[in-house]
Every structure is written in C-alpha cells, then in structure tokens.
Short mmCIF file of C-alpha atoms in Angstrom, two decimals:
data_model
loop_
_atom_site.label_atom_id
_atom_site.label_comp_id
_atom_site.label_asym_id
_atom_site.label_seq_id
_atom_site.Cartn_x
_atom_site.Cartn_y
_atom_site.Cartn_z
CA UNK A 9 -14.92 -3.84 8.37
CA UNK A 10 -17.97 -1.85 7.86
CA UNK A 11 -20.84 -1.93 10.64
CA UNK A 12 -23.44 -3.60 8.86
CA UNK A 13 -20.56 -6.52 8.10
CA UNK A 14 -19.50 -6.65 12.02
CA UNK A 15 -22.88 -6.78 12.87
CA UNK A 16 -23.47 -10.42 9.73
CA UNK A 17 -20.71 -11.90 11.59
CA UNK A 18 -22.14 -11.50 15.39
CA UNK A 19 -25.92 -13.07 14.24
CA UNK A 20 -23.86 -15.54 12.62
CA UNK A 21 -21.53 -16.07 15.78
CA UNK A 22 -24.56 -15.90 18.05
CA UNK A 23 -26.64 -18.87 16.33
CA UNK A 24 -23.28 -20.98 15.90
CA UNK A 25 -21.95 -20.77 19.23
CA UNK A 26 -25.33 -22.67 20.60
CA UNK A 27 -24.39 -25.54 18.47
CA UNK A 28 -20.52 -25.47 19.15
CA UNK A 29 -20.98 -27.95 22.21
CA UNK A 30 -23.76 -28.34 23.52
CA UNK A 31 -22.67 -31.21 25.99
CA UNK A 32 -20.22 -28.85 27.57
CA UNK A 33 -22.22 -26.85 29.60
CA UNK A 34 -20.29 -25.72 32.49
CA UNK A 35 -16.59 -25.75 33.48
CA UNK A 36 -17.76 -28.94 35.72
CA UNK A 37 -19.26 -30.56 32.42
CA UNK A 38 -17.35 -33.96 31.43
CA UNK A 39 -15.13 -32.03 28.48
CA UNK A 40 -16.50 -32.96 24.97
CA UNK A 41 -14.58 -34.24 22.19
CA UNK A 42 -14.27 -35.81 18.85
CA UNK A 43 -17.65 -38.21 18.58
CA UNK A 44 -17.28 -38.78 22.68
CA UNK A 45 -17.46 -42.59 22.46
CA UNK A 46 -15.42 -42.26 26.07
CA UNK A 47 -13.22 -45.29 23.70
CA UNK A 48 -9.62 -45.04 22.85
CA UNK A 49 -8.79 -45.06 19.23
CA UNK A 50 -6.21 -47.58 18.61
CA UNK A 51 -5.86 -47.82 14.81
CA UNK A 52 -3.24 -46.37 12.95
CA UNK A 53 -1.87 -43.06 14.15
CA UNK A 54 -2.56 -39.65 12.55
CA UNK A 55 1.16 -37.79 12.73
CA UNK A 56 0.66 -33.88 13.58
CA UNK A 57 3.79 -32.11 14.74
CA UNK A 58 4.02 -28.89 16.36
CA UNK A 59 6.85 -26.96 17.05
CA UNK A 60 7.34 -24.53 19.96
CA UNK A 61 10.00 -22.07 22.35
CA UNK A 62 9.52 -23.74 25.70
CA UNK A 63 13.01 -23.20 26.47
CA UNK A 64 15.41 -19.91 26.26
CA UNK A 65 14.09 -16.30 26.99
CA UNK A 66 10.79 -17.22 28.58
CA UNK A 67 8.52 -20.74 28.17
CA UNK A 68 6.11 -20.05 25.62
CA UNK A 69 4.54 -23.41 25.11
CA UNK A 70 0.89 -22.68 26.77
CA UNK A 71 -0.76 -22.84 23.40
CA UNK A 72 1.11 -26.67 22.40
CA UNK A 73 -0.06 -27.86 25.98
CA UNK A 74 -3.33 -26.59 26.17
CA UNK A 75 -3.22 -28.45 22.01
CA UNK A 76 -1.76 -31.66 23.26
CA UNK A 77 -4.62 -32.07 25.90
CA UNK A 78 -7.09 -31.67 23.62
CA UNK A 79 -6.01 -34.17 21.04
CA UNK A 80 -5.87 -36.59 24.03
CA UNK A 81 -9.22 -35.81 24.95
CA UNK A 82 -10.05 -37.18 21.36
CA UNK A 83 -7.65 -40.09 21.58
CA UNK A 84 -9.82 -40.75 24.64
CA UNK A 85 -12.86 -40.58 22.60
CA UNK A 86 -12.48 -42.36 19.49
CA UNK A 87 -10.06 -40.02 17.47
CA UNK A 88 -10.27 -39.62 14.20
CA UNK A 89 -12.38 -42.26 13.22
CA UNK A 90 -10.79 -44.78 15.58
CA UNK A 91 -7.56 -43.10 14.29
CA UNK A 92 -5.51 -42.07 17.15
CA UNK A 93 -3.43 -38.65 17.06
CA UNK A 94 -0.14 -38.38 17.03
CA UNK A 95 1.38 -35.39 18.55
CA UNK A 96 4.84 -34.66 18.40
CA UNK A 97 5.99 -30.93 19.99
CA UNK A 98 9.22 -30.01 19.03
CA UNK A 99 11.23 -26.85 21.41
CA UNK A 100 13.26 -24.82 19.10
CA UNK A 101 14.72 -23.25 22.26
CA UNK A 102 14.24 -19.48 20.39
CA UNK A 103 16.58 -20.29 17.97
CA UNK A 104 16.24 -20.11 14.15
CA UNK A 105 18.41 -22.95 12.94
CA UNK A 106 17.23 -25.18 15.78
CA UNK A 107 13.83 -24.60 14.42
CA UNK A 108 14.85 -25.17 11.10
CA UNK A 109 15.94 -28.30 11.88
CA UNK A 110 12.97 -29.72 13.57
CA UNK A 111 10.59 -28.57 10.97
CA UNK A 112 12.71 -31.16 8.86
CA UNK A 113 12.67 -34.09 11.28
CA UNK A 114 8.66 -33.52 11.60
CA UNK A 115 7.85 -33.00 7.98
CA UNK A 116 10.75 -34.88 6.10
CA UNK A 117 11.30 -38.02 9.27
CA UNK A 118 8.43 -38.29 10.85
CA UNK A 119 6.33 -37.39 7.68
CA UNK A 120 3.54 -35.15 10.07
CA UNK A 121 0.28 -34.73 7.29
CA UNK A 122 -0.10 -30.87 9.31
CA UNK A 123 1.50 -28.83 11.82
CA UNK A 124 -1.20 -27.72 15.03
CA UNK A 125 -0.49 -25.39 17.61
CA UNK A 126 2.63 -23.98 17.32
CA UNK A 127 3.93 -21.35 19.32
CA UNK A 128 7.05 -19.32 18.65
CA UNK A 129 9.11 -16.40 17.91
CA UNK A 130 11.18 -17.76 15.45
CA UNK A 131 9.30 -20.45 13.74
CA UNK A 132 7.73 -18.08 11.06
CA UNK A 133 10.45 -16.54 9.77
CA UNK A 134 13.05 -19.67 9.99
CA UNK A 135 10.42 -22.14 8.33
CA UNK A 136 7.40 -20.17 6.14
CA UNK A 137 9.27 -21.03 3.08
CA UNK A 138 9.73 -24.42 3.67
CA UNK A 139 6.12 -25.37 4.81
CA UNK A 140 5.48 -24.14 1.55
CA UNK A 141 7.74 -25.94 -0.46
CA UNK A 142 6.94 -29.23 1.54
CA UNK A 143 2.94 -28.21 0.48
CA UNK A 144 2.42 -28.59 4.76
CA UNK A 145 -0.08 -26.29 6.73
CA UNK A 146 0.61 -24.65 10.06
CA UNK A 147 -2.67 -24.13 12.06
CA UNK A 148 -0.67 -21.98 14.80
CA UNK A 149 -1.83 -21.31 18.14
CA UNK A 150 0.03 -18.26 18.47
CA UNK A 151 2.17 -16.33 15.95
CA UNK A 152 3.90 -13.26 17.19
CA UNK A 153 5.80 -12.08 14.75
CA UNK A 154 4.51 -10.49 11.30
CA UNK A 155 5.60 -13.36 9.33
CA UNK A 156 2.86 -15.90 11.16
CA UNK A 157 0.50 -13.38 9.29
CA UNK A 158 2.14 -12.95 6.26
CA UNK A 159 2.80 -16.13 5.25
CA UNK A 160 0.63 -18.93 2.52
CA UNK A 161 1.06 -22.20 4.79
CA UNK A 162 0.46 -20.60 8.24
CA UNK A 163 -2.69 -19.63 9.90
CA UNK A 164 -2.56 -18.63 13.61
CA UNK A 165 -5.87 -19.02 15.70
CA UNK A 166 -4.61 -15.99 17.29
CA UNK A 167 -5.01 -12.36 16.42
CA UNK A 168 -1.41 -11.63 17.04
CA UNK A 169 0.69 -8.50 18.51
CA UNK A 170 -0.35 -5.77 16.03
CA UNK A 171 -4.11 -6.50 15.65
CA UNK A 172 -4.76 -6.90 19.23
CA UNK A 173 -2.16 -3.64 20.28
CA UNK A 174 -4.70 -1.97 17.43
CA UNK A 175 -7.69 -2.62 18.72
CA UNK A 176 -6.54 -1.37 22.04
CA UNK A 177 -5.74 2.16 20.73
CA UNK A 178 -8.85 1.50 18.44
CA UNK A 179 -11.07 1.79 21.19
CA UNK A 180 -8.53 4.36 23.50
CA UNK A 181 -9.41 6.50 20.67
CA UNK A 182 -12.97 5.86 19.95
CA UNK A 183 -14.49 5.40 23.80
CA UNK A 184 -12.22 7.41 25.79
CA UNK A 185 -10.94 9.66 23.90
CA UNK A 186 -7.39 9.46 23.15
CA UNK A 187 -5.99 11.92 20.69
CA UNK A 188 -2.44 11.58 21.22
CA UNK A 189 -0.29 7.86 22.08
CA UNK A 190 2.66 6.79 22.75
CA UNK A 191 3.39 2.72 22.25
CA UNK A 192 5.92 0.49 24.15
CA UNK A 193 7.21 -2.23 22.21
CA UNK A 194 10.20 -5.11 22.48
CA UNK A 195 12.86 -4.62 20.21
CA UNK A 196 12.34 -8.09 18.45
CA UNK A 197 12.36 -8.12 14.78
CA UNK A 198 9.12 -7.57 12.80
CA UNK A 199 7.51 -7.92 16.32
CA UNK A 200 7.86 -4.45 18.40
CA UNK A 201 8.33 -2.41 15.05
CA UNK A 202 5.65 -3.65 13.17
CA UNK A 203 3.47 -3.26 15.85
CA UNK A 204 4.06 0.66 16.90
CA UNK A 205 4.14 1.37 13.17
CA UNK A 206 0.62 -0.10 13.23
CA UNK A 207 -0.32 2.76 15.95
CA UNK A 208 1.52 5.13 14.45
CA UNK A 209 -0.54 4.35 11.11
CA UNK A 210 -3.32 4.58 12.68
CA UNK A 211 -2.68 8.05 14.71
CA UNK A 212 -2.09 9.75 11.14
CA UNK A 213 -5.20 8.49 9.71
CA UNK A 214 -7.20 10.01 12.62
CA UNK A 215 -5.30 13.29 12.74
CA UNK A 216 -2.55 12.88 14.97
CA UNK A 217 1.07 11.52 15.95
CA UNK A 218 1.77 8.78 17.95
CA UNK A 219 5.29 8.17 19.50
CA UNK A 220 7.38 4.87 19.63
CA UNK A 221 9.63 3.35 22.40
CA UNK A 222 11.30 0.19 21.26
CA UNK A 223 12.76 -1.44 24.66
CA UNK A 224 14.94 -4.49 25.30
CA UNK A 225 13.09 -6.56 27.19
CA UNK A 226 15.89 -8.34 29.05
CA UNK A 227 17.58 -5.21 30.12
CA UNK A 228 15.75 -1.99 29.80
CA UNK A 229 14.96 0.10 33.23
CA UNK A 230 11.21 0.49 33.45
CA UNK A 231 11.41 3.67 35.06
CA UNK A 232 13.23 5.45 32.59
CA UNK A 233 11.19 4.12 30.12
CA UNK A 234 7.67 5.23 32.15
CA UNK A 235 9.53 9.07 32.29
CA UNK A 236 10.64 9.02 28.59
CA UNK A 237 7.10 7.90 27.85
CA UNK A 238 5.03 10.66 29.72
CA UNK A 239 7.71 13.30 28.78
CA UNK A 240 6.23 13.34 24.74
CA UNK A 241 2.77 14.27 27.10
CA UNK A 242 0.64 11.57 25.63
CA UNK A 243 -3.22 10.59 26.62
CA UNK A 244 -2.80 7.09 26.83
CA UNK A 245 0.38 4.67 26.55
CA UNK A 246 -0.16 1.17 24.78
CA UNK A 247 2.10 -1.69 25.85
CA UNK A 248 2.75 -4.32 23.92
CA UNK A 249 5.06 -6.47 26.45
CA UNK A 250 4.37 -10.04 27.61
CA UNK A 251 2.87 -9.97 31.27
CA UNK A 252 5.87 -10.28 32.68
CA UNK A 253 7.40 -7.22 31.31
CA UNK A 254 4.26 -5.27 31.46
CA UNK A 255 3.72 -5.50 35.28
CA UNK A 256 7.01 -4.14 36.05
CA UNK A 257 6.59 -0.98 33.82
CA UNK A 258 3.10 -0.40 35.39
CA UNK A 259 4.45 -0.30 38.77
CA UNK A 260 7.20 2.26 37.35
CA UNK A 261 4.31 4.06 36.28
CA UNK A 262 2.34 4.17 39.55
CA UNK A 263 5.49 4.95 41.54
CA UNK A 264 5.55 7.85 39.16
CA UNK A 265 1.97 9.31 39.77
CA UNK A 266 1.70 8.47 35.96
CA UNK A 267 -1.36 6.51 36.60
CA UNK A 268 -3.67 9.11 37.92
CA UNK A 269 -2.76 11.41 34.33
CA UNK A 270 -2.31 9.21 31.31
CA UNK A 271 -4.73 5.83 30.75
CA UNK A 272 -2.57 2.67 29.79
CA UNK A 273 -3.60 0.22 27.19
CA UNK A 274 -2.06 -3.15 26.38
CA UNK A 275 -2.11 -5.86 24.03
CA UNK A 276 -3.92 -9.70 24.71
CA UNK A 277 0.01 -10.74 25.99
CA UNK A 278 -1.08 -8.89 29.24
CA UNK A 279 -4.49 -10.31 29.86
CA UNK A 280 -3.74 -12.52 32.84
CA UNK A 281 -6.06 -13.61 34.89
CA UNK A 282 -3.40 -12.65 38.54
CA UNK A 283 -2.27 -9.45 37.04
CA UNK A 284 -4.97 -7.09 38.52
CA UNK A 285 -4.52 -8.54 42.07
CA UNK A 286 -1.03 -7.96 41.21
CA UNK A 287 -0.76 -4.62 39.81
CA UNK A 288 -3.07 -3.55 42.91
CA UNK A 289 -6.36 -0.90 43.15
CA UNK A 290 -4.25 1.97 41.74
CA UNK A 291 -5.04 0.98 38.53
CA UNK A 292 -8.81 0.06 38.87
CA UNK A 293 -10.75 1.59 35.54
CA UNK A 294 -7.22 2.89 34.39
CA UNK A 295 -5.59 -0.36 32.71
CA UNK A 296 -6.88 -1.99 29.54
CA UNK A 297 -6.50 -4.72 27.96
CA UNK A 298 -6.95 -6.32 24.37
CA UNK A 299 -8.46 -9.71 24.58
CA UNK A 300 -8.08 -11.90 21.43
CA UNK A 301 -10.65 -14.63 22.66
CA UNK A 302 -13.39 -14.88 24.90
CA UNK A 303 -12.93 -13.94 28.73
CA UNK A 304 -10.95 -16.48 30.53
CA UNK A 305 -13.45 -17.35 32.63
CA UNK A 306 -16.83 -17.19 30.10
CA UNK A 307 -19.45 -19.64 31.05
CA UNK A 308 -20.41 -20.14 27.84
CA UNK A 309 -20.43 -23.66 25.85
CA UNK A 310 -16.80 -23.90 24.29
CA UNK A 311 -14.84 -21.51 26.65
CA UNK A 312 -16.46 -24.23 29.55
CA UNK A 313 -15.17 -27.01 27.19
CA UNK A 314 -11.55 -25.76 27.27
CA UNK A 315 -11.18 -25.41 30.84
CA UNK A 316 -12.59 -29.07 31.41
CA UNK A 317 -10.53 -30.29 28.46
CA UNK A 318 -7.32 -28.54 30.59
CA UNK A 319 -8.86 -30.06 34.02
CA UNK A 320 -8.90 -33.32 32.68
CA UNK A 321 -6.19 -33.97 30.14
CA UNK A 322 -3.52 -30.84 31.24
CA UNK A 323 -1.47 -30.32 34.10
CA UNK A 324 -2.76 -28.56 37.10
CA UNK A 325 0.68 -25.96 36.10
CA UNK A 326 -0.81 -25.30 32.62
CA UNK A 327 -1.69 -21.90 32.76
CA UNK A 328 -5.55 -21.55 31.66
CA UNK A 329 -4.41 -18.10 29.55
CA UNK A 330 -5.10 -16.61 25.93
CA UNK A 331 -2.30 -18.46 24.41
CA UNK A 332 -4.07 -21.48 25.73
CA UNK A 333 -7.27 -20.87 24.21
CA UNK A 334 -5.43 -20.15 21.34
CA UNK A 335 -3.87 -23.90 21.26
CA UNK A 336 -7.23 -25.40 22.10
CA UNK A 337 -8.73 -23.76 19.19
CA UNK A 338 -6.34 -24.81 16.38
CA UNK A 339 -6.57 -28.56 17.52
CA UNK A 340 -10.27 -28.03 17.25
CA UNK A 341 -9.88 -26.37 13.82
CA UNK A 342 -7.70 -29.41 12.66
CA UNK A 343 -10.36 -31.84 14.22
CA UNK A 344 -12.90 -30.52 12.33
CA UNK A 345 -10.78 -30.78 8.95
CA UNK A 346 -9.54 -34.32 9.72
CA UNK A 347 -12.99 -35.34 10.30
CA UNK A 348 -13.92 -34.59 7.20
CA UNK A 349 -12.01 -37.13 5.80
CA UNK A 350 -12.28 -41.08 4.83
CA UNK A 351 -9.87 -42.42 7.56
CA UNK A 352 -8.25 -44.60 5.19
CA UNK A 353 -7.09 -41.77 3.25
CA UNK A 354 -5.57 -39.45 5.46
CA UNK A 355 -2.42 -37.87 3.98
CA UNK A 356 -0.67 -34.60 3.41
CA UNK A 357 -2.04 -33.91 0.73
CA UNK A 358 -5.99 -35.22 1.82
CA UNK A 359 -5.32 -33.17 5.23
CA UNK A 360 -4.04 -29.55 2.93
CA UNK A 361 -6.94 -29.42 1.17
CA UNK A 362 -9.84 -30.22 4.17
CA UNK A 363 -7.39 -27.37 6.60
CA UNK A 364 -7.74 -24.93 2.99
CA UNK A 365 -11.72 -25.81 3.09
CA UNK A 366 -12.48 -24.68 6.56
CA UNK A 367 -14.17 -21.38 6.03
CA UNK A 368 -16.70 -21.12 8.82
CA UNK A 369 -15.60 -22.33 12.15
CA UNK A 370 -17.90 -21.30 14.89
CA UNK A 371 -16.34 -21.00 18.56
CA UNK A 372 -17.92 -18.61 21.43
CA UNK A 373 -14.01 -18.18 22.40
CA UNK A 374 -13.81 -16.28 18.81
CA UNK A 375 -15.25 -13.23 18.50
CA UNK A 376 -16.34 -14.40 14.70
CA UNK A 377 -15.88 -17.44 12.65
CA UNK A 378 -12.71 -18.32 11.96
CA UNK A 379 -11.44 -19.45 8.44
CA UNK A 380 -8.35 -20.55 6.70
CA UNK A 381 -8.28 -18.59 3.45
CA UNK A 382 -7.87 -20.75 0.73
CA UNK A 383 -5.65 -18.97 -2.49
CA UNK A 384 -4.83 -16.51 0.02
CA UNK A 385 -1.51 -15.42 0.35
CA UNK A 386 -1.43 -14.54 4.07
CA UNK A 387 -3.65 -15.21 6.78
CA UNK A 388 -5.37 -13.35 9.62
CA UNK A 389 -8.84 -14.54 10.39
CA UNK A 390 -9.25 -14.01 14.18
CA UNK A 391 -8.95 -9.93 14.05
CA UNK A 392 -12.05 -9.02 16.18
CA UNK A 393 -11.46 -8.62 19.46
CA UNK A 394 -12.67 -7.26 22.84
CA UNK A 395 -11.85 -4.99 25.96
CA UNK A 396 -11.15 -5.56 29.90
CA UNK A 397 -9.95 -3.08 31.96
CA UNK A 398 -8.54 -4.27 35.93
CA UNK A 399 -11.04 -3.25 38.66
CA UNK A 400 -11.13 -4.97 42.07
CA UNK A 401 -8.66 -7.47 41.43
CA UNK A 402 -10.41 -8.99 38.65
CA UNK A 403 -10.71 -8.41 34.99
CA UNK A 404 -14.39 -5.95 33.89
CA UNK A 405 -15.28 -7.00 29.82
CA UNK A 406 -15.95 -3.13 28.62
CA UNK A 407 -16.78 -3.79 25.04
CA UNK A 408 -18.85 -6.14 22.97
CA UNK A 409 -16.46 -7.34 19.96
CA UNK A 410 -14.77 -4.90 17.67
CA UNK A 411 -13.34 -5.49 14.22
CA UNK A 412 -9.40 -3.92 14.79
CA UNK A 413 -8.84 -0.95 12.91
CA UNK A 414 -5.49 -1.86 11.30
CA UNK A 415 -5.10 -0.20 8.71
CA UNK A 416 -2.92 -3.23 7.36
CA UNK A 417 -6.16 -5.35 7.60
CA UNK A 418 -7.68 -3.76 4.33
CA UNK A 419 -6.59 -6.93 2.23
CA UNK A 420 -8.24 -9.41 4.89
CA UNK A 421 -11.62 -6.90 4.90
CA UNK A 422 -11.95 -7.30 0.84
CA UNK A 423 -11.40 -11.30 1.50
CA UNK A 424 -14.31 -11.18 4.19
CA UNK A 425 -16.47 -8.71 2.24
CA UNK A 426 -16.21 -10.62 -0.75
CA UNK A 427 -16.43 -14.53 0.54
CA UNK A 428 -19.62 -13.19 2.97
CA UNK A 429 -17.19 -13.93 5.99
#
C-alpha cells in the first residue's frame, strides 16, 4: 500500500472511530449494542452458527465467546429488529471430518442464514468448498491457516499468521534494522510454511536470506531450537507460536544469553496481556510483538465497548485477548449487515448479499476499515497492523499502524487502490 493510500485510510479511520460508539465511553460505560432499547427481543429467532476447536490440542474458542456475548448484549437490547439471535457454536475438537460434519448440521439442519465468529485450524480447509456450494458466508473471528484467506465465502476479522508475522519483520527491518532473520514456525499445514515463506519472500526482495525452523509444537525442545536458531547468526528471530509455545522458547533464549545479541519478534498469537510479567525484565525493549487490533487495553470508544460487552455478558474466565477482539468484531460486522435488512425477510440469501455489501466498517480496534470484498475471490481486509514491545511488565505501543509488507498482499492492494478502500 503506497503512503499517500495508508495515510486516506487513517483520516478516514480517525473521523469514523468518533462515531463508532459514542455511548461507550470508558471500560465502566454500560456496553452499547444493537439500538440499546435495554428490551429483549422475543420475535422469531435469527439462526447464526459458528463453529470452533475448543477441545483437542489447545482451547481456541476466545473469539466464539467473546462473539456469543456480544450477540447477547443485542438480544438484551432489542436484536435485530425485535429479532432475537440465535447462536449455535459448534467444537470440531481439531478434527477435519468432525468439522465437516457440523458445518452440515448448522447449514443443512439447523438452516443458519451466516456463519460469525469462527475459530479454527481445520475449519477452512475441511469446509471452504462447501460454504460455497451452500452460497453461506463465514465472517471468522480468527482464521489461521492460509485457506481462511484464500477462500470466496470466508472473511476473517483477523489479520491472520502470515500478515501479522510480516509486519513484524516489516518493521524489524525498517526501524531497527534487521538485515538478516531467521523465523520459527509450527509444523501445521499451510500454517508454519506459509508463514516463513512469507519472510523468506520478503528477505529476497530487500536483499537478503532469511532462514526457516519448522517445529512441532507438542514435542520440540526449545533449547535446541533457540541454539539451531542463533547458530545461522541472524539479527532478529520472528516467532510465530501461540503464547504458550512462545514463552517457553524465550526463556530458552534468555538462559542462552541469546537475548542480549539477537532482537526477537513475534506474531499477534503472542500479544498477551501476562506475558511480559511472565517472560521477566530480561527482555524489556528486546521482544516485539505484532498486534492485529487495537491495544488490549485502549481507552478509546469501541475497544471500551468490548471489554464492557465481556464484563457484562462473558465469563469472568474469558480471556480479554486479540482473538477476542477478533470475535467481537465479526458479530459487530454481521450486526451491521443484518440491520440492514427488513426483519421479515431475513434469509440466506437476504443475509449473503447485506455481509457482500459491507465495504466500510469503521472500528478504533481496526487499524482501517474493514470490508468484505464482494466478487472477490479471497479475502484479507484487516492487514494493517501495529507494534508493542515488553517493558516493565507491561506491553509499550512502538508504532502508529502499518500496512504489512506481504508481498502476497499485492492482489488485496489493487482491490483497495481501486475500490478507494
């Protein structure tokens, strides 16, 4: 995205996110939704499904909670036009067929008019050619693997592995220096790969090589992998591990002096609000982070209307993380299409074409507008991000937003450029 473009998008973002809610003011605001009648709809439900890996390798279902308590924040409020939602979250336990089973029972039995929120590793690849075929939209709150970005019926609120990993090295490179990488990924199909392949792209267009380490994240020894990392002599090592990997392979590092010689980058899956405190002083000012939203704790008008939307309407044990924003923002996005609507004719095919119409979507938790994409054969919207690094226990913002430098983003660029997005 050229600078004069980045620049449209921030006026744009600036003016809209003054009139995203105004009512929510602070975290202690009364959260806002829907037409905030403070009535609960009661006519006919509104079926949206969502499906999501709660159980298996690791509980990833932050982005369908932090979803489900905002739709009952609008059930709360009125709904859709006294039209209650619906919300039926399906766990497809990390497993393919299991997912392709419940996309059947919520879009052939319980005939759901959209998708909202989903979260998973497998759902993408198991199901993109059968939301298609069905002529059903996925607003996802967090796709991981390249397939949520690469796919006609799904659009994740989320940046996603690659982008965000991107604009980590993007900035390694361009603020502090970095002229040689090396980048940690999980050896998960079209997830670790496609992501190092990214920075390796990326190395060769700016005149050098980056290394890749594809670990199992179940098994592999973090030390070794910290030792066969600094052995290739890199500036600056990129992670892109879920927090709970990510911590363990920074204390490797520290243990190994590595710290004080190489700076270490990471994709949004590490930006946790406990892992500074956890990872400890040593890595003040040396540990970065890609965020894919706002910082967790912004007081600014939406971001304060998520965490009283999760105060009220989650569980105290809902973490308030990225993946949560993320599932906060796609029931939002699907609020404002449903809206749009006569409530008498709400149907699949009604819903498809108000989700296909949402081009401008103004949140101060994006960095710019997000959109669906209409005709588009893949979608990506939410690829400008920004910068943290760990210092005192806390999390620093170091950057204002960036557009990622993925090279892979040239299609999404000529979309923007040409749709004044």
């Amino acid at each position: 995205m050229e600078e004069t473009h980045v620049k449209t998008i921030l006026k744009g973002m600036a003016a809209g996110s003054v009139l995203t809610l105004i009512s929510a003011l602070s975290a202690h605001a009364a959260p806002s939704c829907g037409d905030n009648t403070g009535e609960k709809a009661t006519g006919e439900p509104i079926v949206i499904g969502a499906i999501t890996g709660k159980t298996g390798p690791d509980d990833f279902s932050n982005s369908t909670r932090a979803a489900k308590a905002y739709f009952d924040c609008l059930n709360a409020n009125g709904g859709i036009h006294g039209r209650p939602v619906e919300y039926l979250i399906e766990d497809d336990q990390w497993n393919p067929e299991t997912a392709r089973q419940l996309a059947a029972k919520l879009v052939d039995d319980q005939q759901a008019v959209v998708l909202v929120g989903n979260s998973s590793y497998v759902d993408c690849g198991a199901n993109a050619d059968y939301y298609k075929e069905n002529g059903v939209l996925v607003l996802a709150g967090t796709g991981v693997p390249r397939e949520c970005f690469f796919a006609e019926n799904y659009a994740p609120a989320n940046a996603g592995p690659r982008v965000s990993m991107l604009g980590a090295v993007g900035y390694a490179i361009d603020e502090l220096g970095t002229e040689s990488v090396v980048c940690i990924g999980p050896n998960i199909p079209n997830v670790g790969t496609w992501s190092c392949d990214g920075v390796e792209e990326l190395a060769k267009e700016r005149g050098f090589e980056a290394r890749t380490i594809l670990m199992d994240p179940a098994s592999a020894d973090a030390t070794s992998i910290m030792l066969q990392a600094a052995a290739y002599g890199p500036d600056a090592i990129v992670l892109g591990m879920s927090k709970g990997i990510a911590v363990p392979l920074l204390t490797a590092a520290e243990e190994q002096g590595l710290n004080e010689q190489i700076v270490f980058l990471s994709a949004a899956s590490a930006y946790d609000l406990s892992v500074p405190e956890t990872i400890g002083p040593g890595w003040d000012d040396r540990f970065y982070v890609n965020m894919e939203f706002n910082d967790l704790e912004a007081d600014t008008p939406d971001n304060a209307n998520w965490l009283a939307v999760m105060d009220e309407y989650g569980s105290p044990s809902d973490p308030r993380d990225t993946f949560a924003q993320s599932g906060y923002l796609a029931a939002r996005i699907a609020e404002k299409a449903l809206m749009s609507l006569d409530p008498s004719d709400i149907n699949r095919e009604t819903v498809t074409a108000a989700v296909e119409n949402v081009q401008n979507f103004q949140s101060d938790i994006f960095c710019a507008p997000w959109y669906f994409g209409k005709d588009q054969p893949r979608h990506n919207a939410n690829s400008t991000t920004r910068m943290a690094v760990s210092k005192d226990g806390k999390w620093e913002v170091v950057s204002d937003c960036a557009a990622s430098p993925d090279p892979e983003l040239k299609d999404i660029r000529a979309y923007e450029e040409a749709n004044g997005l």
